[in-house]
Amino acid sequence: MLIQTDIVIIGSGFGGSLLSLLLNRLGFRCVLVDRASHPRFAIGESSTPAANLILRQLAWKYDLPRLAPLARFGTWQATYPHLTCGLKRGFSYFKHHRGEVFLPREDHANELLVAASSQDAVADTHWLRSDVDQFLVEDAQNAGAIYFDHTELSVDGRDPWLLTGQRWGETLQLEAGMLVDASGEAGFLRKHLRLEGREGELRTNSRSLFAHFHDVSSWHAWLSERGARVNDHPFCCDHAALHQVLDEGWMWQLRFQNGVTSVGIALDAARCPPYPGQTPLEEWKWWLGQYPSLKEPLEKAVVVRPSTGLHRTGRIQRWTSPAAGLDWVLLPNTAGFIDPLHSTGIAHTLSGVERLAGILAQHREGDSLHRALADYSDAIHHEIAFIDRLVSACYRSLHEFPLFVGAGMMYFAAATNYERRRRMEPGKPPSAFLGADDPEVLRAIAAVESSLDRALASDCLPHDLEQFQASLRDALNPLDHVGLFRAEIPHMHAHTALDDVVTQQAAGGT
Ligand SMILES: Cc1cc2nc3c(=O)[nH]c(=O)nc-3n(C[C@H](O)[C@H](O)[C@H](O)COP(=O)(O)OP(=O)(O)OC[C@H]3O[C@@H](n4cnc5c(N)ncnc54)[C@H](O)[C@@H]3O)c2cc1C
């Protein structure tokens, strides 16, 4: 079978499927191809206010009303109760020290909670990717995209692209002017075009172990039983991207409504290479043994997905540059990935899909298309480098929680500043994700990095920490529109949600 089409998209994760939905609206003929089939396990589940803002704006701009309910917990539950998600009110962090039981403190010095929404109805979500990705690929098909699963393609020619694959014993041939690579970690075009890998230039070096589990007990309950002041928490710490901060990395826990919890450990790979001969499960148990307060809530937990059991990665970082050529484009997660910390992946993918659809809507061919794709490639390059800076600063600070919190504030300042700009000018999204090309943002981040370097180089004595915190406030002040340094209860950020800030401002508050 030979199909001539405008665009072939390799990979039907939510990125590829959503792009094909938008391109279909723009009048392009699209063929979407995946080597696997839905529903299938996928990692990368915790969304953010930026992700949901982009999703809502895409639903509105491209008249895709079925997308909009996915952008808020309340509308998701009401409209698609059969699609599994989890409630995410914000980010919660608890600092553990190796070999020690976590001791809740009156002053919350070893905790940090940052609200991303003011109530459950408008909260973010954790996406059960097997459900969400299947939903989107079906919507893409219903809208007219041709979809082939179980198909692995090879490249037979270019200009136009000639691609051949086998599906259930039949030969499939595709001819297209443009190829979009949404294959993520698999890096279809990186292999076929022998594109340069630049991971060697990245500062972050982490690896991970993860799975979906049943019977992960509540961390909120664990804290309550030990007399922690959970009433000071602006939201239940389980209804969040829960981070257990370790000395060598961190653990995430993302709870879904169906009793399943996504749990993973991300480790500083330079300091903690895998022990030769140790299986992923043995390593998992070993780490739990090092952190007694993590072991208890996970004591009865059973792996339910992936079917192959607990998954262990090598180094997670990847970076391919350039991210576009004359007749090909990589989606953000195919061009690169840094780390699950800060949950940037979904939002970054959505921002790339948004930008690419905008480019293809405006520039159908010729020089202007090539220039726009070169700008896309530059933007993705800056964004990956920027996320690397935000994440690596946190990894460097893992052992000293006040520094980790300060490094985390760089992300919250950049993210809330980006969300605010998007809300203020919904028709004109910022040119780079998180403001990665904005001189004011870059200046602020560089200033925090310098003071972090100084604090790390000293012995982190109280005086050094005070100096660090003062310079952090000064540096991030121009980006901070949500009161990151004005929490009524230290480390408990109740009013950092932009929906809350916008409501207060509309009512004449500060
Ligand atoms: C450990 C870990 C944790 C993460 N946690 C988060 C998080 O909490 N929040 C967040 O926002 N992001 C997170 N991410 C990032 C997130 O996973 C990605 O941003 C997201 O999956 C991107 O979606 P996508 O559709 O672009 O690609 P993918 O989900 O990677 O989909 C790629 C698709 O391509 C298909 N494919 C691969 N090769 C081929 C081929 N040769 N031919 C055809 N099809 C092919 C695959 O089968 C798959 O369906 C995490 C990533 C990792 C590694």
Coordinates of C-alpha atoms and ligand atoms in Angstrom, one line a residue:
M1 CA 0.0 0.0 0.0
L2 CA 1.4 3.4 -0.9
I3 CA 0.1 6.6 0.8
Q4 CA 1.0 10.0 -0.3
T5 CA 0.6 12.6 2.4
D6 CA 1.8 16.0 3.6
I7 CA 3.3 15.1 6.9
V8 CA 4.3 11.8 8.6
I9 CA 4.5 11.9 12.4
I10 CA 6.6 9.1 14.0
G11 CA 5.3 8.4 17.4
S12 CA 1.7 8.5 18.8
G13 CA 2.4 9.6 22.4
F14 CA 0.2 12.6 23.4
G15 CA 2.7 14.9 21.6
G16 CA 2.4 13.2 18.2
S17 CA -1.3 12.6 18.4
L18 CA -2.1 16.2 19.5
L19 CA 0.0 17.6 16.7
S20 CA -1.8 15.5 14.2
L21 CA -5.1 16.9 15.6
L22 CA -4.0 20.5 15.2
L23 CA -2.5 19.9 11.7
N24 CA -5.7 18.3 10.6
R25 CA -7.6 21.4 11.7
L26 CA -5.1 23.4 9.5
G27 CA -5.9 21.3 6.5
F28 CA -2.8 19.1 6.3
R29 CA -3.0 15.4 5.5
C30 CA -1.3 13.5 8.3
V31 CA -0.2 9.9 8.8
L32 CA 0.7 9.0 12.4
V33 CA 2.8 5.9 12.9
D34 CA 3.7 4.0 16.1
R35 CA 5.8 0.9 16.6
A36 CA 3.7 0.0 19.7
S37 CA -0.1 0.1 20.2
H38 CA -2.4 1.7 22.7
P39 CA -3.1 1.4 25.6
R40 CA 0.5 1.1 26.7
F41 CA 2.5 2.1 29.7
A42 CA 4.3 5.4 29.5
I43 CA 6.1 7.5 32.1
G44 CA 5.8 11.3 32.4
E45 CA 2.5 12.0 34.2
S46 CA 2.6 15.1 36.3
S47 CA 1.2 18.2 34.6
T48 CA 1.6 21.8 35.6
P49 CA -0.2 25.1 35.4
A50 CA 1.8 26.0 32.3
A51 CA 0.8 22.7 30.6
N52 CA -2.8 23.2 31.4
L53 CA -2.7 26.8 30.2
I54 CA -1.3 25.7 26.9
L55 CA -3.8 22.9 26.6
R56 CA -6.8 25.3 27.2
Q57 CA -5.4 27.8 24.7
L58 CA -4.9 25.2 22.1
A59 CA -8.4 23.9 22.6
W60 CA -9.8 27.4 22.1
K61 CA -7.5 28.4 19.2
Y62 CA -8.1 25.2 17.2
D63 CA -11.7 24.7 18.2
L64 CA -11.1 21.4 19.9
P65 CA -13.7 21.4 22.7
R66 CA -12.9 17.8 23.7
L67 CA -9.4 18.8 24.8
A68 CA -10.4 21.6 27.2
P69 CA -11.8 19.5 30.0
L70 CA -8.4 17.7 30.4
A71 CA -6.9 21.0 31.5
R72 CA -8.5 21.0 35.0
F73 CA -9.1 18.3 37.6
G74 CA -12.8 19.2 38.1
T75 CA -13.8 19.3 34.4
W76 CA -11.7 16.2 33.7
Q77 CA -13.6 14.2 36.4
A78 CA -16.9 15.5 35.3
T79 CA -16.4 15.0 31.6
Y80 CA -14.2 11.9 31.3
P81 CA -14.6 9.9 34.5
H82 CA -13.4 6.8 32.6
L83 CA -10.0 8.4 31.9
T84 CA -7.8 8.0 35.0
C85 CA -6.0 11.0 36.4
G86 CA -4.8 12.1 39.8
L87 CA -5.3 15.4 41.8
K88 CA -2.3 17.7 41.8
R89 CA -2.7 20.8 43.9
G90 CA 1.0 21.7 43.8
F91 CA 4.5 20.5 44.6
S92 CA 5.4 19.0 48.1
Y93 CA 9.0 18.3 49.3
F94 CA 10.3 16.5 52.4
K95 CA 14.0 16.3 53.2
H96 CA 15.3 13.0 54.4
H97 CA 18.8 12.1 55.5
R98 CA 20.3 8.7 54.8
G99 CA 20.0 6.3 57.7
E100 CA 17.7 8.6 59.7
V101 CA 14.0 8.6 60.4
F102 CA 12.2 11.8 59.1
L103 CA 11.4 14.0 62.1
P104 CA 8.7 16.6 61.3
R105 CA 9.6 20.0 62.7
E106 CA 7.5 22.7 64.2
D107 CA 9.1 25.3 61.9
H108 CA 8.7 23.1 58.7
A109 CA 12.4 23.6 58.0
N110 CA 12.6 20.2 56.3
E111 CA 9.4 20.6 54.3
L112 CA 8.3 22.8 51.4
L113 CA 4.8 23.0 49.9
V114 CA 4.1 25.2 46.9
A115 CA 0.5 25.6 45.8
A116 CA -0.2 25.6 42.1
S117 CA -3.9 26.0 42.3
S118 CA -6.3 27.4 44.9
Q119 CA -8.9 24.6 44.9
D120 CA -9.4 21.0 43.7
A121 CA -11.8 22.0 40.9
V122 CA -9.2 24.1 39.1
A123 CA -6.2 21.9 40.1
D124 CA -3.7 20.3 37.8
T125 CA -3.6 16.5 37.3
H126 CA -1.4 13.5 37.0
W127 CA -2.2 11.9 33.6
L128 CA -2.4 8.1 33.5
R129 CA -0.6 8.1 30.1
S130 CA -2.0 4.8 28.9
D131 CA -5.5 6.4 29.1
V132 CA -4.7 9.9 27.9
D133 CA -2.5 8.9 25.0
Q134 CA -5.1 6.4 23.8
F135 CA -7.9 9.1 24.0
L136 CA -5.8 11.5 21.9
V137 CA -4.8 9.0 19.2
E138 CA -8.5 8.0 18.9
D139 CA -9.5 11.7 18.6
A140 CA -6.8 12.2 16.0
Q141 CA -8.2 9.3 14.0
N142 CA -11.8 10.5 14.3
A143 CA -10.6 13.9 13.0
G144 CA -9.2 12.3 9.9
A145 CA -5.6 11.3 10.6
I146 CA -4.5 8.0 9.2
Y147 CA -2.9 5.9 12.0
F148 CA -0.8 2.8 11.9
D149 CA 0.2 1.1 15.1
H150 CA 2.6 -1.9 15.3
T151 CA 4.6 -0.3 12.5
E152 CA 8.4 0.3 12.4
L153 CA 9.5 2.4 9.4
S154 CA 12.7 2.7 7.6
V155 CA 13.8 5.6 5.4
D156 CA 14.2 4.7 1.8
G157 CA 14.6 8.2 0.3
R158 CA 14.3 11.9 0.8
D159 CA 12.8 14.9 -1.0
P160 CA 10.2 13.7 -0.7
W161 CA 10.5 11.3 2.2
L162 CA 10.0 7.7 1.2
L163 CA 9.3 5.5 4.2
T164 CA 8.6 1.8 4.3
G165 CA 7.4 -0.5 7.0
Q166 CA 5.7 -3.8 7.7
R167 CA 2.4 -4.1 9.5
W168 CA 0.9 -7.6 10.1
G169 CA 2.8 -9.0 7.1
E170 CA 1.8 -6.2 4.7
T171 CA 4.1 -3.6 3.3
L172 CA 3.3 0.0 3.9
Q173 CA 4.9 2.8 1.9
L174 CA 4.6 6.5 2.8
E175 CA 5.6 9.5 0.7
A176 CA 5.6 12.9 2.4
G177 CA 7.1 16.3 2.2
M178 CA 7.7 16.7 5.9
L179 CA 8.6 14.3 8.7
V180 CA 8.0 15.1 12.4
D181 CA 9.8 12.9 14.9
A182 CA 7.7 12.4 18.0
S183 CA 9.4 9.2 19.0
G184 CA 10.9 10.5 22.2
E185 CA 13.7 8.6 23.7
A186 CA 13.8 6.2 20.7
G187 CA 15.1 9.1 18.5
F188 CA 14.0 7.8 15.1
L189 CA 15.6 10.7 13.1
R190 CA 18.7 11.0 15.3
K191 CA 19.6 7.5 14.2
H192 CA 18.5 7.9 10.5
L193 CA 20.0 11.3 10.0
R194 CA 23.0 10.6 12.3
L195 CA 22.3 13.8 14.2
E196 CA 24.7 15.0 16.8
G197 CA 24.2 14.1 20.4
R198 CA 25.1 16.9 22.8
E199 CA 24.3 15.2 26.2
G200 CA 28.0 15.5 27.0
E201 CA 27.5 19.3 27.4
L202 CA 24.7 18.9 30.0
R203 CA 25.3 19.5 33.7
T204 CA 22.6 17.1 34.9
N205 CA 23.6 13.5 35.1
S206 CA 20.9 11.3 36.6
R207 CA 19.3 7.9 36.2
S208 CA 16.1 6.5 37.4
L209 CA 14.1 3.5 38.7
F210 CA 10.3 3.6 38.5
A211 CA 7.0 1.7 38.2
H212 CA 3.3 2.0 39.0
F213 CA 2.4 0.5 42.4
H214 CA -0.7 -0.6 44.3
D215 CA -1.0 0.0 48.0
V216 CA 1.4 2.9 48.6
S217 CA 0.2 4.3 51.9
S218 CA -0.4 7.9 52.5
W219 CA 2.5 10.2 53.4
H220 CA 0.1 12.7 54.9
A221 CA -1.2 9.9 57.2
W222 CA 2.4 8.9 58.1
L223 CA 3.2 12.5 59.1
S224 CA -0.1 12.9 61.0
E225 CA 0.6 9.8 63.0
R226 CA 3.9 11.4 64.1
G227 CA 2.4 14.6 65.2
A228 CA 3.5 16.7 62.2
R229 CA 1.7 20.1 61.8
V230 CA -0.2 19.0 58.7
N231 CA -2.9 21.6 59.3
D232 CA -0.3 24.2 58.2
H233 CA -0.1 22.5 54.8
P234 CA -1.9 24.6 52.2
F235 CA -3.1 21.3 50.6
C236 CA -2.8 17.6 51.3
C237 CA 0.8 16.8 50.5
D238 CA -0.3 13.5 48.8
H239 CA -2.5 15.5 46.3
A240 CA 0.7 16.8 44.7
A241 CA 3.8 15.9 42.9
L242 CA 5.3 14.5 46.2
H243 CA 9.1 14.7 46.3
Q244 CA 11.0 12.8 49.0
V245 CA 14.4 14.6 48.8
L246 CA 17.3 12.3 49.5
D247 CA 21.0 13.0 49.8
E248 CA 21.8 11.4 46.5
G249 CA 18.6 12.1 44.5
W250 CA 14.9 12.2 45.1
M251 CA 11.8 10.1 44.9
W252 CA 8.5 11.0 43.3
Q253 CA 5.1 9.8 44.2
L254 CA 2.1 10.6 42.0
R255 CA -1.3 9.3 43.1
F256 CA -4.0 8.4 40.6
Q257 CA -7.7 8.1 41.5
N258 CA -7.7 4.4 40.8
G259 CA -5.5 3.5 43.8
V260 CA -2.3 3.3 41.6
T261 CA 0.7 5.4 42.5
S262 CA 3.6 6.2 40.1
V263 CA 6.7 6.0 42.2
G264 CA 10.3 6.5 41.1
I265 CA 13.7 7.4 42.3
A266 CA 16.0 9.7 40.3
L267 CA 19.6 9.5 41.4
D268 CA 22.7 11.5 40.8
A269 CA 24.3 9.1 38.3
A270 CA 27.9 10.3 38.8
R271 CA 27.7 9.7 42.6
C272 CA 25.5 6.6 42.4
P273 CA 26.3 4.3 39.4
P274 CA 24.4 1.0 39.5
Y275 CA 26.1 -1.6 41.5
P276 CA 27.3 -4.4 39.1
G277 CA 25.0 -7.4 39.2
Q278 CA 22.3 -5.8 41.3
T279 CA 18.8 -6.2 39.7
P280 CA 16.5 -3.2 39.6
L281 CA 14.3 -4.7 42.3
E282 CA 17.4 -5.4 44.5
E283 CA 18.5 -1.9 44.0
W284 CA 15.1 -0.5 44.8
K285 CA 15.0 -2.4 48.1
W286 CA 18.5 -1.3 48.9
W287 CA 17.6 2.4 48.6
L288 CA 14.4 1.9 50.7
G289 CA 16.6 0.3 53.3
Q290 CA 18.8 3.5 53.4
Y291 CA 15.8 5.7 54.1
P292 CA 13.7 4.2 56.9
S293 CA 10.8 6.6 56.6
L294 CA 10.3 5.8 52.9
K295 CA 10.4 2.1 53.5
E296 CA 7.3 2.0 55.7
P297 CA 4.8 3.6 53.4
L298 CA 6.1 1.4 50.5
E299 CA 6.3 -1.8 52.6
K300 CA 3.2 -3.4 51.1
A301 CA 3.4 -1.7 47.7
V302 CA 3.2 -4.1 44.7
V303 CA 4.4 -3.3 41.2
V304 CA 1.4 -3.3 38.7
R305 CA 3.0 -1.8 35.6
P306 CA 5.0 -2.0 33.5
S307 CA 4.4 -5.7 32.8
T308 CA 8.1 -6.3 32.8
G309 CA 8.4 -5.0 36.4
L310 CA 10.4 -2.2 37.9
H311 CA 12.2 -0.3 35.2
R312 CA 15.8 1.0 35.5
T313 CA 17.2 3.5 33.1
G314 CA 20.7 4.5 32.2
R315 CA 21.5 8.2 32.1
I316 CA 18.2 9.9 31.4
Q317 CA 19.5 13.1 29.7
R318 CA 19.6 13.3 26.0
W319 CA 20.0 16.3 23.7
T320 CA 20.0 16.4 19.9
S321 CA 20.8 19.6 18.2
P322 CA 19.6 21.0 15.7
A323 CA 16.0 20.1 16.3
A324 CA 14.8 20.9 12.8
G325 CA 16.0 20.9 9.2
L326 CA 14.5 21.8 5.8
D327 CA 12.0 19.0 5.8
W328 CA 12.1 17.5 9.3
V329 CA 11.4 18.5 12.9
L330 CA 11.9 16.9 16.3
L331 CA 9.3 17.5 19.1
P332 CA 10.8 18.7 22.3
N333 CA 10.9 15.4 24.1
T334 CA 12.6 13.9 21.0
A335 CA 15.1 16.7 20.9
G336 CA 16.0 16.3 24.5
F337 CA 15.1 15.5 28.0
I338 CA 16.7 16.5 31.3
D339 CA 15.0 15.0 34.4
P340 CA 11.5 14.5 35.9
L341 CA 12.4 17.1 38.6
H342 CA 10.1 20.2 38.1
S343 CA 7.7 18.2 35.8
T344 CA 8.7 20.2 32.8
G345 CA 8.2 17.4 30.2
I346 CA 4.5 17.6 29.4
A347 CA 4.4 21.4 29.3
H348 CA 7.5 21.5 27.2
T349 CA 6.0 19.1 24.7
L350 CA 2.8 21.0 24.5
S351 CA 4.7 24.3 23.9
G352 CA 6.6 22.7 21.1
V353 CA 3.4 21.3 19.5
E354 CA 1.8 24.7 19.8
R355 CA 4.8 26.5 18.2
L356 CA 5.2 23.9 15.4
A357 CA 1.5 24.1 14.5
G358 CA 1.8 27.9 14.5
I359 CA 4.7 27.7 12.1
L360 CA 3.1 25.3 9.7
A361 CA -0.1 27.4 9.7
Q362 CA 1.8 30.5 8.7
H363 CA 4.7 29.2 6.5
R364 CA 3.6 26.5 4.1
E365 CA 6.9 26.3 2.2
G366 CA 10.0 28.0 1.0
D367 CA 12.5 30.3 2.7
S368 CA 10.1 31.6 5.3
L369 CA 9.3 28.1 6.5
H370 CA 13.0 27.2 6.7
R371 CA 13.7 30.3 8.7
A372 CA 10.8 29.6 11.1
L373 CA 12.0 26.0 11.5
A374 CA 15.5 27.3 12.3
D375 CA 14.1 29.6 15.0
Y376 CA 12.1 26.6 16.4
S377 CA 15.3 24.6 16.6
D378 CA 17.1 27.5 18.3
A379 CA 14.3 27.9 20.8
I380 CA 14.3 24.2 21.7
H381 CA 18.1 24.3 22.1
H382 CA 17.9 27.2 24.6
E383 CA 15.0 25.6 26.4
I384 CA 16.8 22.3 27.0
A385 CA 19.9 24.2 28.2
F386 CA 17.8 26.3 30.5
I387 CA 15.9 23.4 32.1
D388 CA 19.3 21.7 32.6
R389 CA 20.5 24.8 34.6
L390 CA 17.3 24.8 36.8
V391 CA 17.5 21.0 37.5
S392 CA 21.3 20.7 38.0
A393 CA 21.3 23.5 40.6
C394 CA 18.8 21.4 42.6
Y395 CA 20.9 18.2 42.3
R396 CA 24.0 20.1 43.5
S397 CA 22.0 21.3 46.6
L398 CA 20.4 18.0 47.6
H399 CA 22.4 17.6 50.8
E400 CA 21.6 21.2 52.1
F401 CA 17.8 21.7 52.1
P402 CA 17.8 25.5 52.4
L403 CA 20.0 25.6 49.2
F404 CA 17.7 23.1 47.5
V405 CA 14.7 25.2 48.3
G406 CA 16.5 28.3 46.9
A407 CA 17.5 26.4 43.8
G408 CA 13.8 25.3 43.4
M409 CA 12.7 28.9 43.7
M410 CA 14.5 29.6 40.4
Y411 CA 12.1 27.1 38.7
F412 CA 9.0 28.5 40.5
A413 CA 10.0 32.1 39.6
A414 CA 10.6 31.2 35.9
A415 CA 7.5 29.1 35.6
T416 CA 5.1 31.5 37.3
N417 CA 6.6 34.4 35.3
Y418 CA 6.0 32.4 32.1
E419 CA 2.5 31.5 33.0
R420 CA 1.7 35.1 33.8
R421 CA 2.9 36.3 30.5
R422 CA 0.9 33.6 28.7
R423 CA -2.2 34.7 30.6
M424 CA -1.7 38.3 29.9
E425 CA -1.3 37.8 26.2
P426 CA -3.0 34.6 25.3
G427 CA -2.8 35.2 21.6
K428 CA 0.9 35.8 21.7
P429 CA 2.8 33.0 23.6
P430 CA 6.3 33.9 24.8
S431 CA 8.9 32.9 22.2
A432 CA 10.6 30.3 24.5
F433 CA 9.3 27.9 27.1
L434 CA 9.8 29.2 30.7
G435 CA 11.3 32.4 29.3
A436 CA 14.5 30.6 28.3
D437 CA 15.5 33.3 25.9
D438 CA 14.4 36.3 28.0
P439 CA 17.4 38.4 29.1
E440 CA 15.6 39.4 32.4
V441 CA 15.0 35.7 33.3
L442 CA 18.6 34.7 32.3
R443 CA 20.1 37.5 34.3
A444 CA 18.1 36.5 37.4
I445 CA 19.0 32.8 37.0
A446 CA 22.7 33.6 36.5
A447 CA 22.7 35.7 39.7
V448 CA 21.2 32.9 41.7
E449 CA 23.7 30.4 40.3
S450 CA 26.6 32.6 41.4
S451 CA 25.3 32.9 44.9
L452 CA 24.6 29.2 45.0
D453 CA 28.2 28.5 43.9
R454 CA 29.4 30.7 46.7
A455 CA 27.2 29.1 49.3
L456 CA 28.2 25.6 48.2
A457 CA 31.9 26.5 48.2
S458 CA 31.6 27.7 51.8
D459 CA 30.5 25.4 54.6
C460 CA 26.9 26.6 54.5
L461 CA 27.3 28.3 57.9
P462 CA 24.2 30.3 59.0
H463 CA 25.8 33.5 57.8
D464 CA 26.4 32.1 54.3
L465 CA 22.8 30.8 54.1
E466 CA 21.4 34.2 55.1
Q467 CA 23.5 35.8 52.4
F468 CA 22.3 33.3 49.9
Q469 CA 18.7 33.8 50.8
A470 CA 19.0 37.6 50.6
S471 CA 20.7 37.5 47.2
L472 CA 18.1 34.9 46.0
R473 CA 15.3 37.3 46.9
D474 CA 17.0 40.2 45.2
A475 CA 17.7 38.2 42.1
L476 CA 14.3 36.7 41.7
N477 CA 12.3 39.7 42.7
P478 CA 11.7 41.0 39.1
L479 CA 10.2 37.6 38.1
D480 CA 8.2 37.0 41.2
H481 CA 4.5 38.0 40.8
V482 CA 3.1 35.4 43.2
G483 CA 4.9 36.3 46.5
L484 CA 7.4 33.4 46.5
F485 CA 9.1 35.1 49.5
R486 CA 6.1 36.2 51.4
A487 CA 4.7 32.9 52.8
E488 CA 2.8 33.5 56.1
I489 CA 4.1 30.2 57.4
P490 CA 7.7 29.6 56.3
H491 CA 8.0 27.0 53.6
M492 CA 4.2 26.8 53.2
H493 CA 3.3 28.6 50.0
A494 CA -0.5 28.8 50.0
H495 CA -0.9 31.8 47.6
T496 CA 1.5 30.9 44.8
A497 CA -1.3 29.8 42.5
L498 CA -1.8 32.2 39.7
D499 CA -5.5 31.6 39.6
D500 CA -5.6 32.8 43.1
V501 CA -3.3 35.8 42.4
V502 CA -5.4 36.8 39.4
T503 CA -8.6 36.6 41.4
Q504 CA -7.2 38.6 44.2
Q505 CA -5.9 41.2 41.8
A506 CA -9.2 41.4 40.0
A507 CA -10.8 42.0 43.5
G508 CA -8.4 44.9 44.1
G509 CA -6.1 42.9 46.5
T510 CA -2.3 42.9 46.2
Ligands
LIG1 C1 11.5 8.9 34.3 C2 10.7 10.0 33.7 C3 9.8 10.7 34.4 C4 9.1 11.8 33.8 N1 8.2 12.4 34.6 C5 7.5 13.5 34.1 C6 6.6 14.2 34.8 O1 6.2 13.9 36.0 N2 6.0 15.3 34.3 C7 6.2 15.7 33.0 O2 5.7 16.7 32.5 N3 7.1 15.0 32.2 C8 7.8 13.9 32.7 N4 8.6 13.2 31.9 C9 8.7 13.6 30.5 C10 7.6 13.0 29.7 O3 7.8 11.6 29.7 C11 7.7 13.4 28.2 O4 7.7 14.8 28.2 C12 6.5 12.9 27.4 O5 6.4 11.5 27.5 C13 6.6 13.4 26.0 O6 5.5 12.8 25.3 P1 5.7 12.5 23.7 O7 4.4 12.2 23.2 O8 6.4 13.6 23.0 O9 6.7 11.3 23.6 P2 6.6 9.8 24.2 O10 5.7 9.7 25.3 O11 8.0 9.4 24.5 O12 6.0 8.9 23.0 C14 6.9 8.4 22.0 C15 6.1 7.4 21.1 O13 6.8 7.1 20.0 C16 6.7 5.7 19.7 N5 8.0 5.3 19.0 C17 9.2 5.2 19.5 N6 10.0 4.8 18.5 C18 9.3 4.7 17.4 C19 9.6 4.3 16.0 N7 10.8 3.9 15.7 N8 8.6 4.2 15.2 C20 7.3 4.5 15.6 N9 7.0 4.9 16.8 C21 8.0 5.0 17.7 C22 6.6 5.1 21.1 O14 6.0 3.8 21.1 C23 5.7 6.1 21.8 O15 4.4 5.8 21.7 C24 9.3 12.1 32.5 C25 10.3 11.4 31.8 C26 11.0 10.4 32.4 C27 12.0 9.7 31.5

